Amino acid sequence: MRYAADENTTDCEDPDLPLEGVHLQYSLPPYSSWNDIQYWTPSSSASGPLYTWNQYQMAVPSVAFSSATKIRWYQDTTSTNYYDHWGVDEVQIVCPQSQNIFWSNGPTNTLTQTVTPTDTTEYIIFIFDSLGNYFTDTLNVNVIPTPSADFVAESPVCINYPSTINFTGTNSATVTYAYNFNGGTVVSGSGSGPYEVTWPTAGTYTITLTSTDGFCTNTETQTVTVNSNIIVTVSSPNASVCPDSSVTLTASGGATYAWASDPTLNSDSTASVIATPETTTTYVVTGTSTLGCTGSSSVTIDIFPTPAITVSPVPEKGCIPLVVDFNPSITPNANAYEWNFGDPASGAQNTSNADSPIHVFSNSGQYDISLNVVSVHGCPGSIVFPGLITAYDVPLAAFKPDSTTLNLMNPMVGFTDMSTGASNWYWDFGEPSSYTNYSNLPNPSHSYGATGEYIVWMVVDNGFCADSAYTIISVFQDIAFYVPNAFSPYNEDGLNDIFVPSGIGAGMGDNTFTMRIYDRWGKIMFESSDFYTGWDGKYNGDFAHPGVYTYFIEVQYADKLWRKFWGRVTLVK
């Protein structure tokens, strides 16, 4: 690059003080600081080499060797209010020509070399430039060993009988394997093996294995001889049987036979065997020809499932007469049903052949339910449900109150239980405001706190079935009735001027009271039907003669019963 400062003393003066020099700096991410590469220090005389164009060359520190590096020219101090006048030109960033090259394995001053390592080797290059800087780099060359391709193949085999191919070498996990089975069919296997391979025709077949590890490969071959084999078949009259049933299996196509060992076969070396499978079973037989070639076949005998039986009675428990709807679930479906309800007292109704029967249990007790079925496959099934149904007796609720009519002077009533078959009692005396409104005693009592009619309910049960009864209790107002025996209306002083009875709970309503006053000769002196209207001692507007008079009163109490009162009253002057 070129750099120069201006000697002129114009508005843009030159950097003429040592502190007014120019910095060449670099910065690296995150660009929070700047570092000097070069600093041009001016003189106070504004003369010297800095004030003419000169060529400069500076080495960039190796730490700044990055495409992210920023470079700047920067003056941080001026002596006046003006900016100093200086400039740079022809800036170039170049890599100096290398002067010395060294390789860790020996060669010098060459940028390329050819190596033939026998093991994995590390190569290092050192490059020094003319400024004394050096650079280095490392290359690792991995040497991969030749992979093994050793394997063995089972031979001879028969047509369509698998030959087992096993890899016998040892390789690293990076090796890949490519087999060529020369027209054979892979029954199983992958990678290095083992493989099961068959051939469809007789002959000699060459098998090739190529093992590859990166750029390295290895190939080996083996031969397999394939002889003609035989076809063996197995026949059975039935493919499925019921549990505990037998079936005859017959093999053909070979000279001799060997059945795979199975305890449910009666023989393992005859053409025909009898099988009694307990579960679905596959029977395998191998036939051998007179030439030694074999063939195998198999047959699977399925076991029809024993019918799985569940019964959902609705209901399972209840009070007699208990009507139960039986809903069976049979898997697989059934073609025939035979029910027994364990209820011989029901006579012919104790059994049924319906699929979902209904039975009425008239007597209390527990009943065992049994069901026999035949599945759609012809397999029988049976089950017994002990105590599945429970029928209970029904109690009879009855009671007697001491009285059905009470008054508030004597509001207590007792109840006598007359139920049969009851073990629990629940009473509601019809007075929910009372904290003694309920009772669980068989013979309770209750005291009523107000007049009215109360429905008393009794519910009894025996732990399973219930019955109820009720009665009505009437509670009336307290009854008190008083008739005076004398009065003095003549003085009209407002005291004891009127002859009138008084009472509580009696004759206070319309049409519930009559009163008549008679003189000694039986003449009616006064008559009233109003409980609150009495005799003022007058007859036809004038006071009657003082003396003794007879009264006759009829009163209807709150209990709706009429009561009669009679007696004498003295009119005092």
Tab-separated table of C-alpha atoms in Angstrom, residues 154-158 224-227:
chain	number	residue	atom	x	y	z
A	154	GLU	CA	-23.914	-77.575	2.971
A	155	SER	CA	-23.689	-80.172	0.156
A	156	PRO	CA	-25.232	-82.328	-1.162
A	157	VAL	CA	-28.905	-81.394	-0.741
A	158	CYS	CA	-32.130	-82.364	-2.464
A	224	VAL	CA	-23.299	-77.258	-3.899
A	225	THR	CA	-24.593	-80.515	-5.372
A	226	VAL	CA	-28.409	-80.739	-5.614
A	227	ASN	CA	-30.015	-84.181	-5.896
